[in-house]
Short mmCIF file of C-alpha atoms and ligand atoms in Angstrom, two decimals:
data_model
loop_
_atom_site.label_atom_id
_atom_site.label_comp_id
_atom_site.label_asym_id
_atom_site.label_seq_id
_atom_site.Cartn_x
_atom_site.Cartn_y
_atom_site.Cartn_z
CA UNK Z 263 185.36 106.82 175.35
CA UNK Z 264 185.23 103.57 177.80
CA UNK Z 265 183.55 105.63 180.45
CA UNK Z 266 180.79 107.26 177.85
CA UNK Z 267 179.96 104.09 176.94
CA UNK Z 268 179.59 102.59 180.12
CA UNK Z 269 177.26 105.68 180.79
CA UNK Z 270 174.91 104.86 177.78
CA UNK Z 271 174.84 101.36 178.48
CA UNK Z 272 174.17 101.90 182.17
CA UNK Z 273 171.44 104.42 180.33
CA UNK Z 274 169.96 101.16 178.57
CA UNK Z 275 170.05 99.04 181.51
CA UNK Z 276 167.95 101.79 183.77
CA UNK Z 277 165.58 101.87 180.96
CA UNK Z 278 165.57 98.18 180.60
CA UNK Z 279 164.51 97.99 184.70
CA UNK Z 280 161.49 99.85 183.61
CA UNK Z 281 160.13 98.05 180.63
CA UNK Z 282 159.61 94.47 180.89
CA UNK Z 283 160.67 91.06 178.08
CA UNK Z 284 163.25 90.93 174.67
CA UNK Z 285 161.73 94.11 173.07
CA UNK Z 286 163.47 96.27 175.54
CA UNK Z 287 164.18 98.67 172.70
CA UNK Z 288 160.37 99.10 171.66
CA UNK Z 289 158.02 99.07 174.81
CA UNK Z 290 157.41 102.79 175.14
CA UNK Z 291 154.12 102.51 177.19
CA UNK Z 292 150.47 102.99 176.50
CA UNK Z 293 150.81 104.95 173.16
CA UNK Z 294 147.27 105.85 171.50
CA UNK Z 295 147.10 104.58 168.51
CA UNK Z 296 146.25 107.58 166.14
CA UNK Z 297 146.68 106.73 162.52
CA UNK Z 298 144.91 103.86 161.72
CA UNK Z 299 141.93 103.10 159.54
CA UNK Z 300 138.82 103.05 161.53
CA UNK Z 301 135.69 100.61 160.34
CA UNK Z 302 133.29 101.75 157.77
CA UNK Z 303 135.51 104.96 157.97
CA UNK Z 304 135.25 106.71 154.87
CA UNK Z 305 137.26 110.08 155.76
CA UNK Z 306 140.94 110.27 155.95
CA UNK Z 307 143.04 109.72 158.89
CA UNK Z 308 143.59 112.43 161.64
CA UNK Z 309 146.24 114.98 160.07
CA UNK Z 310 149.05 115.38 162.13
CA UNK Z 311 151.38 117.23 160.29
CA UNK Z 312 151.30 120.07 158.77
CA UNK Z 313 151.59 118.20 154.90
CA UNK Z 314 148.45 116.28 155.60
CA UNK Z 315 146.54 118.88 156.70
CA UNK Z 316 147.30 120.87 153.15
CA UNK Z 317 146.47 118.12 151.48
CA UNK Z 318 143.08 117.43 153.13
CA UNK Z 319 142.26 121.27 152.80
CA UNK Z 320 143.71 120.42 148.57
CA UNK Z 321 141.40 117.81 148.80
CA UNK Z 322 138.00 120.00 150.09
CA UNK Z 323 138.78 122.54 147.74
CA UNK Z 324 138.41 120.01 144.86
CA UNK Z 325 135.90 118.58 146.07
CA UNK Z 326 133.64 122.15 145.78
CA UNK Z 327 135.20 122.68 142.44
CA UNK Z 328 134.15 119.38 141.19
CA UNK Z 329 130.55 119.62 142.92
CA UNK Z 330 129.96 123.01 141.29
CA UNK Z 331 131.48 121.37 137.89
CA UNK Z 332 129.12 118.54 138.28
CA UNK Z 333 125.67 120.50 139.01
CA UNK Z 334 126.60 123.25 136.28
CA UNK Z 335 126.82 120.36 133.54
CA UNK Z 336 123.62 118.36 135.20
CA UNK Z 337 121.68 121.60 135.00
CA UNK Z 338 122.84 122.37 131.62
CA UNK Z 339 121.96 118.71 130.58
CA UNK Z 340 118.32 119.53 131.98
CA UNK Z 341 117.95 122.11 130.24
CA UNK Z 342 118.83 120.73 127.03
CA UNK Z 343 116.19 117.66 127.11
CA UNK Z 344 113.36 119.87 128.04
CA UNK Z 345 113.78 122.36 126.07
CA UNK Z 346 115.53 120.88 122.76
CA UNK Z 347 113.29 117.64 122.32
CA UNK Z 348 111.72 117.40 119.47
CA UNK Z 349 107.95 117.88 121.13
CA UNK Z 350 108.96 121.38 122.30
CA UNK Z 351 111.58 122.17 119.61
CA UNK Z 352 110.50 120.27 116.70
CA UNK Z 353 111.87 122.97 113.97
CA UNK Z 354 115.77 122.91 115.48
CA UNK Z 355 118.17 125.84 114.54
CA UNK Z 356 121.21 124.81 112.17
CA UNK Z 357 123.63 127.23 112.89
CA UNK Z 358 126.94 125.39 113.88
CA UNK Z 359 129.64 128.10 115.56
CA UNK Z 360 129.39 130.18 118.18
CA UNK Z 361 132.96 132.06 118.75
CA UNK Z 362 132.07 134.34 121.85
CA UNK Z 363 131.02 130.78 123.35
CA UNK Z 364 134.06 128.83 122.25
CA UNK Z 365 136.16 131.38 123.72
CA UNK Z 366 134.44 131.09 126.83
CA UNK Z 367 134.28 127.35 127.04
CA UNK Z 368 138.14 127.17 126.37
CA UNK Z 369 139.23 130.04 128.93
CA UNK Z 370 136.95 129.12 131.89
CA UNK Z 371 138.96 125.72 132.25
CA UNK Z 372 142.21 127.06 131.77
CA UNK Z 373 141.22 129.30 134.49
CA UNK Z 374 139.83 126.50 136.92
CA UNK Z 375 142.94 124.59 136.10
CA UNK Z 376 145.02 127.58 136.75
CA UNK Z 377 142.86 128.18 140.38
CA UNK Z 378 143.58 124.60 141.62
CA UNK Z 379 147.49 124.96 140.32
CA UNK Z 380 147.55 127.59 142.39
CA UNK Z 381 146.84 125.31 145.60
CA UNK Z 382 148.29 122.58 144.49
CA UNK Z 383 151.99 123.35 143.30
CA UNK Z 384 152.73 124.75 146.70
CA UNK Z 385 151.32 121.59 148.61
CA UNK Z 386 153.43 119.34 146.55
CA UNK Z 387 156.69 121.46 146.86
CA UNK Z 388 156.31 121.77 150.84
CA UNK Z 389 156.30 118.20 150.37
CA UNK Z 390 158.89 117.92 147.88
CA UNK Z 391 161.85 119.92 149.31
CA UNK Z 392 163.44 118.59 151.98
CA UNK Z 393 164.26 120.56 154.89
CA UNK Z 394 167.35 119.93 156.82
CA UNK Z 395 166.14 117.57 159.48
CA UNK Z 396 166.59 116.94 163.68
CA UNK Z 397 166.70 113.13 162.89
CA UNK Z 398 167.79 111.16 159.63
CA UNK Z 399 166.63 107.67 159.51
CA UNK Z 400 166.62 105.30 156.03
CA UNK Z 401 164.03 102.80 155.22
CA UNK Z 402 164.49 100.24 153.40
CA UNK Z 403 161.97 98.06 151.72
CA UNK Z 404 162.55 94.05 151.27
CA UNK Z 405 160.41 91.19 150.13
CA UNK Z 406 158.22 91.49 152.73
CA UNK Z 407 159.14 93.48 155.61
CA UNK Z 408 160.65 96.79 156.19
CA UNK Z 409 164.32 97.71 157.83
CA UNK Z 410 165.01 100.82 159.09
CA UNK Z 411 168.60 102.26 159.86
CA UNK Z 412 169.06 105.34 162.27
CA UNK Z 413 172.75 106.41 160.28
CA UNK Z 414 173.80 108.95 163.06
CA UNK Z 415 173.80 106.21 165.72
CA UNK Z 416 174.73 103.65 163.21
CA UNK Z 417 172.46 100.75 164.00
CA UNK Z 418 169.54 99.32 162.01
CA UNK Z 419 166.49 96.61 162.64
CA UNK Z 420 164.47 94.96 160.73
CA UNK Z 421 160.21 95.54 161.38
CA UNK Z 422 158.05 92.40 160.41
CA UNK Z 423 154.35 92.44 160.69
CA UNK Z 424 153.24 90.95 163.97
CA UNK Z 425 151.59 86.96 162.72
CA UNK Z 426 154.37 86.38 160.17
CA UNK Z 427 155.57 83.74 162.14
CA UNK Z 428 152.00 82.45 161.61
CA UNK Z 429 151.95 82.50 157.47
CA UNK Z 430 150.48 86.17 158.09
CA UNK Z 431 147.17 84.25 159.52
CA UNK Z 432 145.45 85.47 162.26
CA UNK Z 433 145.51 82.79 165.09
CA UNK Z 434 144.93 82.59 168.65
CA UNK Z 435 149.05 82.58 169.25
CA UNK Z 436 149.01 86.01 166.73
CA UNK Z 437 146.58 87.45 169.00
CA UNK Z 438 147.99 86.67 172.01
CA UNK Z 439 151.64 88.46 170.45
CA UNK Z 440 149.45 91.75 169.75
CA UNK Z 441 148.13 92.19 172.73
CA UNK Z 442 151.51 91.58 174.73
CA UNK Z 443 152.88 94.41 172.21
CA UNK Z 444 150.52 96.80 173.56
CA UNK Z 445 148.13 96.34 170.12
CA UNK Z 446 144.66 94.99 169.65
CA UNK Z 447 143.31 92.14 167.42
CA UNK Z 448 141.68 95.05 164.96
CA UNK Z 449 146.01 96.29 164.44
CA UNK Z 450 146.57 92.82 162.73
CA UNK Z 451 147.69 93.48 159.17
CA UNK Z 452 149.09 97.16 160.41
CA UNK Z 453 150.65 96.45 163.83
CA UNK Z 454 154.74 95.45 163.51
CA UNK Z 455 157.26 93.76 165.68
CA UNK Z 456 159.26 96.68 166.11
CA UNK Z 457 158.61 100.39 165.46
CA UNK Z 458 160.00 103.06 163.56
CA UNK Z 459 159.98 105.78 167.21
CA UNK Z 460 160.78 109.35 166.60
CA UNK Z 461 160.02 112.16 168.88
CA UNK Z 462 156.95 114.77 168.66
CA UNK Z 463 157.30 118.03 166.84
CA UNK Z 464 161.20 117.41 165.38
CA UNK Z 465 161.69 117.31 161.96
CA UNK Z 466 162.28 113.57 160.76
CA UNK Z 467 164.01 112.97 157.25
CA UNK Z 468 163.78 109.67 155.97
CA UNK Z 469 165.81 108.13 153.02
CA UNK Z 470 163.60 105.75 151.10
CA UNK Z 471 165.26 102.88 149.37
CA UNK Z 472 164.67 99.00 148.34
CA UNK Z 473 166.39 95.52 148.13
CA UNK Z 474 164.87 94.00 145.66
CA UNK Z 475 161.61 95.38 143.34
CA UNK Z 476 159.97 98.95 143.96
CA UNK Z 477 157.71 98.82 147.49
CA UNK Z 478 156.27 102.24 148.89
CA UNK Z 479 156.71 104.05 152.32
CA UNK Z 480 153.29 105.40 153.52
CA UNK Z 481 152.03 106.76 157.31
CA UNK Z 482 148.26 108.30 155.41
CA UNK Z 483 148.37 110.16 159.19
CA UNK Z 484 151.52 112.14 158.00
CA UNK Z 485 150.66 113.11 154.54
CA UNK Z 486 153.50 111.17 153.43
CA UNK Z 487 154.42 108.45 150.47
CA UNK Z 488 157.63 107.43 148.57
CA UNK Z 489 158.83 104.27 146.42
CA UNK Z 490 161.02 102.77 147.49
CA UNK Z 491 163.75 102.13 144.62
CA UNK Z 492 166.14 100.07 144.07
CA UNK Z 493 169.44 101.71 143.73
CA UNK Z 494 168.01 104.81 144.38
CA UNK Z 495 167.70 106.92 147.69
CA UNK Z 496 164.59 109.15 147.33
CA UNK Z 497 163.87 111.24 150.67
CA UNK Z 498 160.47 112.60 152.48
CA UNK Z 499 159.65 114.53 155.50
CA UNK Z 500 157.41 115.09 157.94
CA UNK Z 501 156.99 116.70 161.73
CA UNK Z 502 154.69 114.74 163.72
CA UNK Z 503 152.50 116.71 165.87
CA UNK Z 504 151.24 114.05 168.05
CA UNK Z 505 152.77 112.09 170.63
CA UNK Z 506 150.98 108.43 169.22
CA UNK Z 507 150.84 105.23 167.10
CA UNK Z 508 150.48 105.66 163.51
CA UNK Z 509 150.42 102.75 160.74
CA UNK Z 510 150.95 102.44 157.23
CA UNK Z 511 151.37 99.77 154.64
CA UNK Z 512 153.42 98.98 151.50
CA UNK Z 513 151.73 101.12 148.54
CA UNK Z 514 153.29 99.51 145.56
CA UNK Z 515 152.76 96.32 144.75
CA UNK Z 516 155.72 94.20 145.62
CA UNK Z 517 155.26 90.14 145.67
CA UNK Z 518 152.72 87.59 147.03
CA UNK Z 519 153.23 89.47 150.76
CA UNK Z 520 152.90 92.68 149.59
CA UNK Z 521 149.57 93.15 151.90
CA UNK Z 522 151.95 91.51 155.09
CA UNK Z 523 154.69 94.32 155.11
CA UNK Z 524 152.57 97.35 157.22
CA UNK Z 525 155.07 99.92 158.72
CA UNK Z 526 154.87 101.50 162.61
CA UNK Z 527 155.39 104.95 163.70
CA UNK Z 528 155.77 105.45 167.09
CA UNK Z 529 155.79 109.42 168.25
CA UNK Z 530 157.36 110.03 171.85
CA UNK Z 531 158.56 112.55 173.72
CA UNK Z 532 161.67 113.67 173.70
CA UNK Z 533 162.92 112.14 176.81
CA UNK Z 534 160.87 108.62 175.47
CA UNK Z 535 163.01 108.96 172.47
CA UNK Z 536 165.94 109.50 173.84
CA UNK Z 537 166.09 106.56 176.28
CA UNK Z 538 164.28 104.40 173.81
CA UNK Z 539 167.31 105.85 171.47
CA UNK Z 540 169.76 104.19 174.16
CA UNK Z 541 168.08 100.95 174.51
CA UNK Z 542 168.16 100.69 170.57
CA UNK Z 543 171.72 101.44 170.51
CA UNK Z 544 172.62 98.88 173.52
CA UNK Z 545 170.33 96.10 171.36
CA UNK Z 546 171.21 97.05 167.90
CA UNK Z 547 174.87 97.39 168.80
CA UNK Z 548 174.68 100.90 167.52
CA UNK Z 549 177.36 103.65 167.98
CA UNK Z 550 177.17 105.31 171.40
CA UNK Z 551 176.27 108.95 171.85
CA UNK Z 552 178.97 111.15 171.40
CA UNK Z 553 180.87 113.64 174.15
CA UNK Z 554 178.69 116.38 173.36
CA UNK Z 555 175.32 114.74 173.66
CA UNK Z 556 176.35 112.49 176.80
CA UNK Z 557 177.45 115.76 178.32
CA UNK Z 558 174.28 117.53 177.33
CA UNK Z 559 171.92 114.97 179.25
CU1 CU D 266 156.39 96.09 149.45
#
């Protein structure tokens, strides 16, 4: 047990030689940054999973059905000033009911509704049940900043929003910490001090839970969003595609911060992950790897 230990920590201190300053666990390089919003962007963020892509196809398909809803009620409302105003129609029928039309009017919407049920249910179920997953990791909302704990290596860290330091103002200093964490002055308000790092194309689980009042875990890029409860442990999953930097922010409103609590993704490759996984465990006095995955390496 002694000598795995030694091995990871010799693991961390190789991958330390590499990266430079404190955040030894969280320098992974020159990640793109992916999922962010873009200025006067008025799309959605790049899909990279397989969820967000469903629900931007959910969200074309509605978009036809409410077009064609829209035009069939415009044209009908056309029709009815020209030709039922009293210049052009000045002796109006008085007949009130027209089953044949009723019937139609009633079933034509059940059947719409039934059409887009048909799309929807199965987006929201993909979403909804929760595969078994490569890599478990619990966030946990607080007033106003999120932790995150990584329960098969046993450690956890907290992730503030870079400029807190700085009453969540952007100053020269808050600039100056961006750019020496690999952001740019455009990631303030999205960019954190340390990231949430899984690795491309695994299935991540995460447990969604609060401290304190209800806050919301969102990455728009991944087609994912949960409350975060307290005293509850609601779950959501998603397989990033995309080796990259993708941001979110809280989605329920949580306090006088809740706009200063963004979260970071990072996606890495499997090896990335893996030593970053070391360094995290060597900082966050995690539990070492075990025989098996020591051995595996
Ligand atoms: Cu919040």
């Amino acid at each position: 047990m002694r000598l795995l230990t030694l091995k990871s920590g010799l693991a961390a201190a190789l991958a330390g030689m590499f990266t430079a300053g404190a955040a030894i666990a969280q320098d992974l390089g020159n990640l793109e940054v992916i999922g962010a919003p873009k200025h006067g962007g008025v799309g959605f963020q790049p899909a990279v999973t397989e969820l967000a892509r469903d629900i931007h196809f959910l969200d074309g398909l509605l978009n036809y059905i409410i077009f064609a809803i829209v035009l069939f009620v415009a044209a009908l409302m056309g029709y009815v000033f020209l030709r039922h105003n009293r210049k052009s129609n000045a002796e109006p029928a008085r007949f009130t009911h027209n089953s044949p039309l009723e019937v139609v009017w009633t079933i034509v919407p059940i059947v719409i509704l039934i059409v887009i049920g048909s799309f929807s249910l199965p987006v929201l179920f993909k979403q909804q049940i929760i595969p078994e997953g490569d890599i478990t990791i619990k966030a946990i909302g607080n007033q106003w900043y999120w932790s995150y704990e990584y329960p098969d290596h046993e450690f956890t860290f907290d992730s503030y929003m870079i400029g807190q330091d700085a009453e969540n103002k952007l100053t020269d200093e808050v600039v100056a910490q961006l750019e020496e964490a690999g952001y740019e002055k455009e990631h303030f308000l999205l960019a954190t001090d340390t990231a949430v790092v899984v690795p491309v194309g695994k299935t991540v689980v995460v447990q969604v839970t609060a401290t304190d009042v209800i806050h919301s875990w969102t990455i728009p890029a991944f087609g994912v969003k949960q409350d975060a409860v307290p005293g509850r442990l609601a779950e959501l999953w998603f397989n990033a595609e995309e080796e990259g930097v993708y941001f979110g922010q809280c989605s329920e409103l949580c306090g006088i911060a809740h706009a200063y609590m963004p979260i970071t993704v990072k996606v890495v490759s499997q090896e990335a992950y893996e030593q970053w996984l070391d360094g995290a465990i060597e900082e966050y006095a995690g539990k070492p790897r075990t025989l098996n995955l020591a051995s595996a390496e």
